[in-house]
C-alpha positions as semicolon CSV with decimal commas, in nm:
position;residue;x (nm);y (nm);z (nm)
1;X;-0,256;0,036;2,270
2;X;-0,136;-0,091;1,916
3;X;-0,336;-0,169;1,618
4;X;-0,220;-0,420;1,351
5;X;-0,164;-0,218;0,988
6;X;-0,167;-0,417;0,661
7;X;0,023;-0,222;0,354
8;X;-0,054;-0,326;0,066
9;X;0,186;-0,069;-0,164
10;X;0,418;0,204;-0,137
11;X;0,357;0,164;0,240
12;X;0,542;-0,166;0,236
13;X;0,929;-0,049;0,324
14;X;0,942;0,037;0,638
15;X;1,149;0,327;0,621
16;X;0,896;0,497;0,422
17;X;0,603;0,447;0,646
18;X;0,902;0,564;0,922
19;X;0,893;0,881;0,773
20;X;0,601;0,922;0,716
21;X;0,423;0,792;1,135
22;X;0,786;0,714;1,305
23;X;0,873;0,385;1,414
24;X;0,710;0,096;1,384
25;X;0,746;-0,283;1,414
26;X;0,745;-0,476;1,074
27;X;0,604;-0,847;1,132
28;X;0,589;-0,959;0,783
29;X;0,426;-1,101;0,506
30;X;0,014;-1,147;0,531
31;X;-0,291;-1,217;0,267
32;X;-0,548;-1,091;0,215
33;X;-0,826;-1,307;0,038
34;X;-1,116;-1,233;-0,207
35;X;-0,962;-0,916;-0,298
36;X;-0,716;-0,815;-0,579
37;X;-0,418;-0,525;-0,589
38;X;-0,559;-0,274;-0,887
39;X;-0,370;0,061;-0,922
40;X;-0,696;0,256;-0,999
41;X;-0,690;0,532;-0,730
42;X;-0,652;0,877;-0,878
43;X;-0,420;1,087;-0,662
44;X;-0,403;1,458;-0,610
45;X;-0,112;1,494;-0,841
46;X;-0,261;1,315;-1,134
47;X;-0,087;0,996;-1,089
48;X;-0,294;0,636;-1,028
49;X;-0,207;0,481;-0,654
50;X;-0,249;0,165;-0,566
51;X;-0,589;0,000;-0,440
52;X;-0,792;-0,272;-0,343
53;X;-1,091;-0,401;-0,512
54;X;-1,294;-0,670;-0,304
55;X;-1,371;-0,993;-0,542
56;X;-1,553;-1,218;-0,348
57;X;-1,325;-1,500;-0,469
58;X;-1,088;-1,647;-0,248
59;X;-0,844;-1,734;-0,463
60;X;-0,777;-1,376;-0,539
61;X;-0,506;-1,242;-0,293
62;X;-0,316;-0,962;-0,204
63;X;0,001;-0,963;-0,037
64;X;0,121;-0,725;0,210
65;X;0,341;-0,615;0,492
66;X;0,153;-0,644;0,807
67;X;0,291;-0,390;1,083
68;X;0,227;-0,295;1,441
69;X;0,157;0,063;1,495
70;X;0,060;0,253;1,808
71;X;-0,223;0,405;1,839
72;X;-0,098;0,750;1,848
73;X;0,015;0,683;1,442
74;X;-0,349;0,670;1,370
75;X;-0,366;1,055;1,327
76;X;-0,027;1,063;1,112
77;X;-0,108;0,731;0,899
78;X;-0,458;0,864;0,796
79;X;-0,316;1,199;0,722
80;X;-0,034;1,027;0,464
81;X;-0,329;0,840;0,324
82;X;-0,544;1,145;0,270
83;X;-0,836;0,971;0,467
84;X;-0,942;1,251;0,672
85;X;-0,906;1,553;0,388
86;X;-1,105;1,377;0,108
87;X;-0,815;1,239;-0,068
88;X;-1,027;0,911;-0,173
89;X;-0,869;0,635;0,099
90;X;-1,082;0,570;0,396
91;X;-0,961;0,317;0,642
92;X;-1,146;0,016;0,672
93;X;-1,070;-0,340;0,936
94;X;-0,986;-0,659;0,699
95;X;-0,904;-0,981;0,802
96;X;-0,576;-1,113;0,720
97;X;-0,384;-1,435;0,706
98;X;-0,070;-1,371;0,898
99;X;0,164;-1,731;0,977
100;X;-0,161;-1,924;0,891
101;X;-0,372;-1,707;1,163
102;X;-0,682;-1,478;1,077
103;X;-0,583;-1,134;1,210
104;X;-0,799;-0,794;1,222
105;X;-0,591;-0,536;1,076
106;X;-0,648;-0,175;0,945
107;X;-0,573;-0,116;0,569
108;X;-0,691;0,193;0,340
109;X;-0,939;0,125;0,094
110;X;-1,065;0,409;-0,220
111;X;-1,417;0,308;-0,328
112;X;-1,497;0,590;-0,417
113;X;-1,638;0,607;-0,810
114;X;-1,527;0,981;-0,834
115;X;-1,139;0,901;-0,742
116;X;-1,134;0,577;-0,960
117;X;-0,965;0,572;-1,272
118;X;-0,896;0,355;-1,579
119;X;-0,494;0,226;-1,471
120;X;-0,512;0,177;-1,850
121;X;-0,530;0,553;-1,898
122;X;-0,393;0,665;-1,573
123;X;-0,009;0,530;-1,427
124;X;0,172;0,619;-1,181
125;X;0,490;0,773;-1,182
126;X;0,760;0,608;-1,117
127;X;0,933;0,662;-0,772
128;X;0,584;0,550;-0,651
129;X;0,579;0,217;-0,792
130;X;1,005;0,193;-0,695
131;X;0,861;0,253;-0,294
132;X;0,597;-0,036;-0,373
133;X;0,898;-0,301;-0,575
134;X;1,147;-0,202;-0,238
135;X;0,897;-0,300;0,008
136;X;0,783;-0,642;-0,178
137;X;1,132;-0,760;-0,242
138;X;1,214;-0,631;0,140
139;X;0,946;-0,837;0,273
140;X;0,970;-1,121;0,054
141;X;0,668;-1,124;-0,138
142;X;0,627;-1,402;-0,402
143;X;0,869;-1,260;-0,732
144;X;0,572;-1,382;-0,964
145;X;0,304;-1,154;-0,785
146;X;0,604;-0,870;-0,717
147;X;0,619;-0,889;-1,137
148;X;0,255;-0,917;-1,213
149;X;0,070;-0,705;-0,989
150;X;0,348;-0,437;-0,879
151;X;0,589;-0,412;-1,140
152;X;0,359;-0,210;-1,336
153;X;0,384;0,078;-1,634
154;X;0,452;0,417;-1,473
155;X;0,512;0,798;-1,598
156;X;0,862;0,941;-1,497
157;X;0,809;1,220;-1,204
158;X;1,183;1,388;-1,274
159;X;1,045;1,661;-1,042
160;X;0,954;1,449;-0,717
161;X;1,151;1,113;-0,823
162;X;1,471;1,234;-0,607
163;X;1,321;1,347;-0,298
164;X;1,086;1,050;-0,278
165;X;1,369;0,781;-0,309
166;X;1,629;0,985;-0,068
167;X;1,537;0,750;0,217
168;X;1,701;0,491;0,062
169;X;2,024;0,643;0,088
């Protein structure tokens, strides 16, 4: 069986989320409605993540990359996301516009107040938000959204930059 996954940041290029759960089959671009793309999520190493933050108002979207994964990537995807070992995601079922359908997809979700920051106080470094810029200008995402919500102020990570972007090679 397969399960339709909607990434939202630096899950969007597929050969990252390759690496991370093997191959999968990119479909392209959905929406997500009443919601908006916040990088708020503290992560493990200090840096904020990306995150979505339900709004109730329609015209607030997020845009994605919506993917078909097997079911055996479960296991791997929620282990990348930190979803089983407290590491703030848990997976939650949206619906999704994908080619003007309504779609049930899986997506990762951090609500909780403990592992929320202030993304005025808290960036993220910047190989993180270069994964999340690849995979909107891959899939196509609008360029005024790609600069608004994604192209965002991050820390340098001279340490990790190199052997997060290798991929790309």
């Amino acid at each position: 069986m397969s399960e339709l996954y909607f990434a939202y940041g630096s899950n969007m290029p597929k050969r990252r989320l390759e690496n991370r759960i093997g191959h999968v089959h990119k479909l392209g671009i959905a929406e997500l409605e009443g919601y908006k793309l916040i990088c708020n999520k503290i992560s493990i190493d200090g840096s904020s993540k990306f995150n979505i933050q339900k709004t109730e108002n329609l015209s607030d979207k997020v845009f994605g990359v919506l993917y078909k994964i097997e079911d055996s990537q479960l296991d791997p995807l929620d282990a990348a996301e930190g979803a089983k070992s407290g590491g703030g995601y848990r997976q939650e079922t949206v619906e999704i516009n994908y080619n003007e359908e309504c779609k049930r997809a899986i997506t990762y979700i951090c609500t909780e107040s403990k592992k929320i920051c202030d993304p005025t106080k808290v960036h993220p470094y910047d190989w993180y938000v270069y994964h999340a810029v690849i995979g909107a200008c891959e899939a196509g995402l609008p360029h005024d959204y790609i600069k608004k919500n994604i192209l965002i102020d991050a820390t340098e990570d001279k340490k990790k930059k190199d052997e997060e972007l290798r991929i790309y090679l």
